[in-house]
Coordinates of C-alpha atoms and ligand atoms in Angstrom, one line a residue:
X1 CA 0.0 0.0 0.0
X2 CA 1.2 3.0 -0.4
X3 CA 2.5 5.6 2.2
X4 CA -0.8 7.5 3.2
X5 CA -0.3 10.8 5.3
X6 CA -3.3 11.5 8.1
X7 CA -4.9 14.5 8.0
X8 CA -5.5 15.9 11.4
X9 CA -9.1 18.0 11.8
X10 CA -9.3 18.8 15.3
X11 CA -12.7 19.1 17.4
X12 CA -13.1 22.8 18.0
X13 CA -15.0 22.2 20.9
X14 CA -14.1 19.5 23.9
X15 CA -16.7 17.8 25.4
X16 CA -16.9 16.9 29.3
X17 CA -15.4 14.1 30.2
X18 CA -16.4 11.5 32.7
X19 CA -16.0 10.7 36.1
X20 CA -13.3 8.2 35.8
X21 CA -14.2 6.2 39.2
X22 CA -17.6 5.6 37.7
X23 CA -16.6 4.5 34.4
X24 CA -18.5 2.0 33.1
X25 CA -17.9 0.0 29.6
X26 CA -18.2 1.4 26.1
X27 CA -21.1 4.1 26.5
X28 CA -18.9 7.3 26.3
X29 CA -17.0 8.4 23.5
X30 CA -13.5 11.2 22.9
X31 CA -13.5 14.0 21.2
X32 CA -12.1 12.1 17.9
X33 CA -12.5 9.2 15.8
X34 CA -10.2 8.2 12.3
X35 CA -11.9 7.1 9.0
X36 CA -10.4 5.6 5.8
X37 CA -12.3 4.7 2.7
X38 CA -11.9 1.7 0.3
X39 CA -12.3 1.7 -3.2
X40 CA -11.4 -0.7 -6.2
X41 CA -9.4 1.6 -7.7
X42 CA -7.5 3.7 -4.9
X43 CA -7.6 0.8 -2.4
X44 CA -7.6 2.1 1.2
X45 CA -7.4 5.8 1.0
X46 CA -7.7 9.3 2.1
X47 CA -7.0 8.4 5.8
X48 CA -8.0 11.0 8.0
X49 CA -8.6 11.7 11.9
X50 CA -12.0 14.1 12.3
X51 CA -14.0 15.5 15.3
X52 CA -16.3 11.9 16.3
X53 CA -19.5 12.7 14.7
X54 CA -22.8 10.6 13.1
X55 CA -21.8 9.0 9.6
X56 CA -24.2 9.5 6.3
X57 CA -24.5 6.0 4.4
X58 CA -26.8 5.5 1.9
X59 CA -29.3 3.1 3.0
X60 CA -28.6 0.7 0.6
X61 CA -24.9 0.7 1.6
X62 CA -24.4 -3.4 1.7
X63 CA -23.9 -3.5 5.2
X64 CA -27.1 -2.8 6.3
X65 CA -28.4 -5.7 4.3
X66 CA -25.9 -8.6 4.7
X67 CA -23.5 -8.0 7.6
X68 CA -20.5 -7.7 5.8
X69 CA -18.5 -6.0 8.7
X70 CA -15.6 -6.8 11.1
X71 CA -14.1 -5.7 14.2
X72 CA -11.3 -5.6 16.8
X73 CA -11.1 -4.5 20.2
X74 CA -8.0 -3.0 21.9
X75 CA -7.2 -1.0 24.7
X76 CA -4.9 2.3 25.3
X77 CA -3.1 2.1 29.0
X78 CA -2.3 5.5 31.0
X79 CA 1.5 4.4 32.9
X80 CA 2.5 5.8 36.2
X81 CA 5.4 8.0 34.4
X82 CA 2.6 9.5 32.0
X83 CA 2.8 7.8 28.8
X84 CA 0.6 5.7 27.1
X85 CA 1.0 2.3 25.8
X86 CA -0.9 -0.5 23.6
X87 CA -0.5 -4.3 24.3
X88 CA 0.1 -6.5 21.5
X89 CA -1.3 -4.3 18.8
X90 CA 0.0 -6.5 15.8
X91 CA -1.6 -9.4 16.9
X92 CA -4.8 -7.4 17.1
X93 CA -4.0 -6.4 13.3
X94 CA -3.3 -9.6 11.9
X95 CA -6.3 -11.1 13.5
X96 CA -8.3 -7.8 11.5
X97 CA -7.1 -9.3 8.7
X98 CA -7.7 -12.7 9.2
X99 CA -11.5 -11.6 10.1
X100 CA -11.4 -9.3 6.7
X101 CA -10.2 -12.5 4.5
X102 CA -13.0 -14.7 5.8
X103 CA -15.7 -11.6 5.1
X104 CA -13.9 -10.9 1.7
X105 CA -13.3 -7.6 3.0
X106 CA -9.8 -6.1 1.4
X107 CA -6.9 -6.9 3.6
X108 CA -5.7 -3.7 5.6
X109 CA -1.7 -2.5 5.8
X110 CA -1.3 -3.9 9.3
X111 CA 1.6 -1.2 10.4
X112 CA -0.1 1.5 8.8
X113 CA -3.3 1.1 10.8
X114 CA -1.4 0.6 13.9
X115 CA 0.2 4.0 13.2
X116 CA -3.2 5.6 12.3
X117 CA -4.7 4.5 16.2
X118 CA -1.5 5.5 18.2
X119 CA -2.1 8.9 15.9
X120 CA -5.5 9.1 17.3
X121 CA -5.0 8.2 20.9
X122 CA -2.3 10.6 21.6
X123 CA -4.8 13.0 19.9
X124 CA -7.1 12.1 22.4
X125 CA -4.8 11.0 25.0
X126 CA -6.3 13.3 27.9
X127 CA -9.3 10.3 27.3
X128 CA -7.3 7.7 29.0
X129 CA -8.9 7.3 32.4
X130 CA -5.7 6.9 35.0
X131 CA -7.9 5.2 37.7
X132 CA -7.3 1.7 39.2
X133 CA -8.7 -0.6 36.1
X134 CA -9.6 1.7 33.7
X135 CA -8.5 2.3 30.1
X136 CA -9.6 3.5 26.8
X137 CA -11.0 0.9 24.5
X138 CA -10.3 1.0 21.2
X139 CA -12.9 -0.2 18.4
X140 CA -11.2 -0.2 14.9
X141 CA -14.3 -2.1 12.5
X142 CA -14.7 -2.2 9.0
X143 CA -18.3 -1.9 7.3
X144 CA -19.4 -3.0 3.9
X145 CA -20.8 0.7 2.0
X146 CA -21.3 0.0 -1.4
X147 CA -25.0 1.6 -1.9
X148 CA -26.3 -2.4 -3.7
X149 CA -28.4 -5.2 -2.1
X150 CA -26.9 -7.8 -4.6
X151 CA -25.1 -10.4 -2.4
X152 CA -21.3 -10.0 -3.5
X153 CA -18.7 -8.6 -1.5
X154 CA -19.1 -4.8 -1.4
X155 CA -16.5 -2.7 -3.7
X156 CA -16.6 0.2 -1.2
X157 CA -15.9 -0.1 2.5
X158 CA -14.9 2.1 5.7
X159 CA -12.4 1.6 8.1
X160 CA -13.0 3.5 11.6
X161 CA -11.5 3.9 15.2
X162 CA -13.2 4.9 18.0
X163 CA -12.5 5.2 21.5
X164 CA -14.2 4.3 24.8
X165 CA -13.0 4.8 28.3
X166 CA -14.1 1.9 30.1
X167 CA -13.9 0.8 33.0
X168 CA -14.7 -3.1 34.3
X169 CA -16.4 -4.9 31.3
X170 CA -19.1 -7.1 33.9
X171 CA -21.0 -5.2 36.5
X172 CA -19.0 -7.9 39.1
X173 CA -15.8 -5.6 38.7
X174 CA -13.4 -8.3 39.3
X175 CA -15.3 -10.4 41.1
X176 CA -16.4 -13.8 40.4
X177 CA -19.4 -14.0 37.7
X178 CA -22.0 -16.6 37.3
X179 CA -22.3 -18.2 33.4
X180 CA -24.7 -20.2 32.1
X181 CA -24.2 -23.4 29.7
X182 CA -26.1 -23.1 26.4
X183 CA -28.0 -26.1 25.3
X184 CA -30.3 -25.0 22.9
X185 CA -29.0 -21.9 20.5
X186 CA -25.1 -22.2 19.0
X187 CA -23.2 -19.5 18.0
X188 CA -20.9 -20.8 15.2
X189 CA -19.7 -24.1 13.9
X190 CA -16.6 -25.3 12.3
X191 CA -16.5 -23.6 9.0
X192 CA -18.5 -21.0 9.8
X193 CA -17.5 -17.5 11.0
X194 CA -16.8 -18.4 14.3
X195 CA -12.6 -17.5 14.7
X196 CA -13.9 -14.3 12.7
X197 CA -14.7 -11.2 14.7
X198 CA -17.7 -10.2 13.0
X199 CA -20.8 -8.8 14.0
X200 CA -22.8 -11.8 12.9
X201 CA -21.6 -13.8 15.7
X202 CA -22.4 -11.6 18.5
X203 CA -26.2 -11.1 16.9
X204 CA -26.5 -14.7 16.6
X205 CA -25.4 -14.8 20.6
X206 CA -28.1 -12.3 21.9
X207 CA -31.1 -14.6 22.1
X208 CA -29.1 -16.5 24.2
X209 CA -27.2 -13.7 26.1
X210 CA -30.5 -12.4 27.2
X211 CA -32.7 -15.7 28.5
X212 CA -29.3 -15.9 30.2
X213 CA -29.5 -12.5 31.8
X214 CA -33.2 -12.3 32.7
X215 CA -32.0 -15.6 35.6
X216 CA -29.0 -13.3 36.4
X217 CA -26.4 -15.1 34.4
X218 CA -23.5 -12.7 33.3
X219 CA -22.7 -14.7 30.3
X220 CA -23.4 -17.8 28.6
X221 CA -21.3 -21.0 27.4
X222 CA -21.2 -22.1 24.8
X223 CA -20.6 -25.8 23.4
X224 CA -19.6 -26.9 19.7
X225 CA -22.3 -26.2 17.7
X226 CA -22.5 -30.3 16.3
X227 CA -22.8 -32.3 19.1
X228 CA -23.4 -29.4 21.6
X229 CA -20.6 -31.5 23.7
X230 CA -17.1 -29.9 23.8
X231 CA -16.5 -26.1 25.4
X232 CA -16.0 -23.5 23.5
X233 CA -15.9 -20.2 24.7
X234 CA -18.4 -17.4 26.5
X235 CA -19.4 -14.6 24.4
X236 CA -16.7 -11.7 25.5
X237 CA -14.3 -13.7 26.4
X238 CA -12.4 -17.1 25.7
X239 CA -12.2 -19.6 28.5
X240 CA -9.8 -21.8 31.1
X241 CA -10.3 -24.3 33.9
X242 CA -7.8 -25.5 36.5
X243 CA -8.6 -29.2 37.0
X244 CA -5.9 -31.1 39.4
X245 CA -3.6 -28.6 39.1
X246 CA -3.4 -28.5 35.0
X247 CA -4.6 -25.0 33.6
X248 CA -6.8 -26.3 30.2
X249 CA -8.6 -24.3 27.7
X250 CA -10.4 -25.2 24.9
X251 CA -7.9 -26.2 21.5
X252 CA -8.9 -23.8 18.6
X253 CA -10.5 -25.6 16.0
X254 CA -12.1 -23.2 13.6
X255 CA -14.7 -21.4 15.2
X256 CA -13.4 -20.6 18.8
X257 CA -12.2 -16.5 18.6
X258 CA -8.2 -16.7 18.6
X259 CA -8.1 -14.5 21.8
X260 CA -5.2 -12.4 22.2
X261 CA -5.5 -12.4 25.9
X262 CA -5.9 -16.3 25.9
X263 CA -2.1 -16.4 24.0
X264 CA -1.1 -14.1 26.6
X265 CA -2.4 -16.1 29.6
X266 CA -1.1 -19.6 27.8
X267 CA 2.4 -17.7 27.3
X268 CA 2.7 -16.6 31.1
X269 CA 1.3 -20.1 32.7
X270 CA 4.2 -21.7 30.2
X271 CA 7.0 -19.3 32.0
X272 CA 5.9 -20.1 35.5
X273 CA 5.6 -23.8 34.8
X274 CA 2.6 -23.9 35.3
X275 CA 0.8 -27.3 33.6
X276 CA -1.4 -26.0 30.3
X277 CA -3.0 -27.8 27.7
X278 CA -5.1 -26.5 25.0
X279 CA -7.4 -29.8 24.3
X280 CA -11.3 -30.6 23.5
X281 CA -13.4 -30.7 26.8
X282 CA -16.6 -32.0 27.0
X283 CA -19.3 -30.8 29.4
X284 CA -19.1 -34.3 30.8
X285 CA -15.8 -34.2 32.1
X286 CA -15.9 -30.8 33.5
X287 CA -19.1 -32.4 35.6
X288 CA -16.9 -35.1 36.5
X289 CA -13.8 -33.0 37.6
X290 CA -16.2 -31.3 40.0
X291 CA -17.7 -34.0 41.9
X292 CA -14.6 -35.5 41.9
X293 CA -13.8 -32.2 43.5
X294 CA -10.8 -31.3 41.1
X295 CA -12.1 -28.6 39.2
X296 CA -10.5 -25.9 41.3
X297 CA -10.4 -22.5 39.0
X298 CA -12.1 -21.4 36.2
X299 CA -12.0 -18.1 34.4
X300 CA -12.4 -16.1 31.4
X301 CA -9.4 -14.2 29.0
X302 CA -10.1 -11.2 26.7
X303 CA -9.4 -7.6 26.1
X304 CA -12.4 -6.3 27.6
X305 CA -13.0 -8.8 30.2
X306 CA -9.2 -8.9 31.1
X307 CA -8.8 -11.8 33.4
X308 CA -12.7 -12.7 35.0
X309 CA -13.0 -15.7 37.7
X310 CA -15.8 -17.4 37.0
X311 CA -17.3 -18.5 40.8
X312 CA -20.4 -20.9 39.4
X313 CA -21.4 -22.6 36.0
X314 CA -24.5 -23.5 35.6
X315 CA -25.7 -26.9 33.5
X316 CA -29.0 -28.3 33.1
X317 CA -30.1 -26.5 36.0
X318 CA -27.0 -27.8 37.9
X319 CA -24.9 -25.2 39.9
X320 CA -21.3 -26.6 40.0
X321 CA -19.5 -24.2 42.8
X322 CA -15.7 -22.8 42.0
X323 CA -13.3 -22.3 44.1
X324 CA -15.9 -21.5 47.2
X325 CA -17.2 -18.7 44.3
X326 CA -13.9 -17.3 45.2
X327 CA -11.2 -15.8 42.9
X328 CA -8.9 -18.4 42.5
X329 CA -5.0 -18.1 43.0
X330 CA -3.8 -18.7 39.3
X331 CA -6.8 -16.1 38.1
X332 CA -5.4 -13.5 40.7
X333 CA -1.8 -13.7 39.4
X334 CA -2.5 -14.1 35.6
X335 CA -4.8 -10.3 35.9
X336 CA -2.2 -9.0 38.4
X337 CA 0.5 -9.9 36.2
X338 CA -1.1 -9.1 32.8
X339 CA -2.6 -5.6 34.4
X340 CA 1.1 -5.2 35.7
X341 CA 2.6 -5.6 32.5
X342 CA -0.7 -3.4 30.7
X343 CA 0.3 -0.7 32.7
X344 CA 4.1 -0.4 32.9
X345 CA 4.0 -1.8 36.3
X346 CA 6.0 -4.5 35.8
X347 CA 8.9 -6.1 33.5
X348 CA 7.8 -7.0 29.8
X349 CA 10.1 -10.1 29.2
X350 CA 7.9 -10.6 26.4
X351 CA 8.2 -7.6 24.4
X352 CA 4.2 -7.0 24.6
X353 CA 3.7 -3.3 25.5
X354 CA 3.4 -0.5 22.5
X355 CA 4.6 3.2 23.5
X356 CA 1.7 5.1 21.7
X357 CA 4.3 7.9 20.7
X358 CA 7.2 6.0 19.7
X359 CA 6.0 5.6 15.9
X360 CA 3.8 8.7 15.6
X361 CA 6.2 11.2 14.5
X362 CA 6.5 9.0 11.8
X363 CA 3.2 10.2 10.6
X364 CA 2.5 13.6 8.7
X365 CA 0.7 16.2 10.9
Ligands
COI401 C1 -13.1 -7.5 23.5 O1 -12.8 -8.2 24.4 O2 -12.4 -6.5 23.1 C2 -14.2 -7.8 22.6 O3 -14.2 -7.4 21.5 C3 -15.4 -8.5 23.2 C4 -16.6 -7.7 23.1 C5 -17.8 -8.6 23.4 C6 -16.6 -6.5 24.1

């Protein structure tokens, strides 16, 4: 692709921004947002950062009609000495395009867009919240705006970033949440858009998501959509269980969601030598581990969800107990150690942290 320079239009007038000690997730937005079009014949082009506003699309734009759209989430950490810094941004990229090759949406320039939201954030860096668990989220997505209700992939698209400060993703905080097993609805199945991180899959999760929420569930859990057998994952975030002291979560096999957190958490249980597998695992077993009274953790891994102990699953109306509904010991150290990373609090031996202004003098004002 070639070299694009961002224009910058800034927001002549600041709104207020929240109370960061109340923060709660993705309903507030900063002062800016970036845009970049897609056409056949200049490919990605005329990127630009603008004041956040409403978009016009045509109402025939494709998107509207057949859900050609993808998505990442990301987050934007305030350290103690003032900067601000990404986590793993590349992956985050190279899982965009993954998602825009399944949806036959036009790959991206992985760098380039990296450099685009580090652009934006220190545009909007006063945004990032600086209280205990709070961040700014970042949403870069790609919708399908070719004005045509043909199904074919759209010849016209939009790439934008926008950005949230959030605080904890589940009303619990950090506190042990309460999921529910799904027997009746899937979400994906192999071959499907599952791995993808597309819109589709989170619409086709609600029906669910909300039986689930009306009997106080936070999430639900979902099994392979064939034999509605094997774990899978929960909605917003992938998932691990201790059982006699081996950390296992479920093996990716096509339409689990490649979480960037879950990598991270496999990565760091591999350096403390700590036991992991990634492996099938039925429902059946997991019932078995806990009467045998060997299923001693469990939790969730994701950007938004960070590190979430899960304190009771619930199948065919049977409550199996965690950990005394307590946050376990390998949960505590995996979010302490990932948050201490996150934040500049402690070492990165893995090279994971992104200084937002170490590239963006690189880019045109
Ligand atoms: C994230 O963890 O960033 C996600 O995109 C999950 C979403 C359901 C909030």
């Amino acid at each position: 692709m070639e070299v694009q320079h961002i224009q910058v239009n800034h927001c002549p007038v600041k709104k207020d921004k929240p109370n960061t000690d109340q923060l709660k997730f993705g309903r507030v937005f900063t002062d800016h947002m970036f845009i970049m079009d897609y056409s056949e014949y200049y490919g990605w082009h005329d990127a630009r950062i603008v004041p956040y506003q409403p978009l016009t699309i045509d109402p025939s734009a494709m998107v509207f009609h057949y859900g050609q759209s993808v998505f990442e989430g990301m987050k934007a950490y305030h350290t103690a000495d003032g900067d601000a810094q990404l986590f793993r941004p590349e992956k985050n990229m190279q899982r965009f395009n993954r998602s825009n090759d399944r949806l036959c949406i036009p790959p991206i320039d992985e760098n380039f867009v990296i450099d685009a939201i580090k652009k934006l954030v220190s545009v909007d860096k006063d945004w990032i919240p600086e209280a205990d668990g709070t961040s700014l989220y970042i949403r870069p997505f790609i919708i399908s705006t070719e004005s045509y209700i043909g199904v074919a992939p759209s010849l016209h698209y939009k790439l934008i970033v926008i950005l949230s400060p959030v605080g904890a993703y589940y009303k619990e905080g950090i506190n042990p949440v309460k999921i529910v097993v799904e027997n009746e609805f899937v979400r994906t199945v192999k071959g499907g858009t599952g791995e993808a991180k597309t819109g589709g899959n989170y619409a086709a999760s609600l029906k669910a998501q909300e039986v689930a929420d009306h009997k106080g569930f936070a999430q639900v859990l979902w099994l392979d959509g064939v034999e509605k057998k094997y774990i899978e994952e929960v909605g917003s975030m992938n998932i691990f269980f201790k059982i006699n002291g081996e950390v296992v979560t479920p093996a990716l096999n096509g339409s689990i969601l490649e979480g960037i957190t879950r990598n991270s958490v496999i990565q760091l249980l591999k350096h403390w030598d700590i036991p992991v597998a990634e492996r099938k695992i039925s429902m059946e077993e997991l019932q078995q581990a806990h009467e045998d009274g060997l299923l001693e953790e469990a939790f969730g891994a994701g950007t938004a969800a960070v590190i979430s102990p899960i304190g009771q699953i619930t199948w065919n109306n049977n409550d199996f107990l965690i950990n005394g509904e307590k946050t376990g010991e390998i949960a505590k150290k995996l979010y302490d150690t990932l948050t201490g990373i996150q934040y500049g609090r402690e070492q990165d031996p893995f090279g994971w942290v992104s200084k937002v202004r170490e590239k963006v003098s690189k880019i045109a004002q």
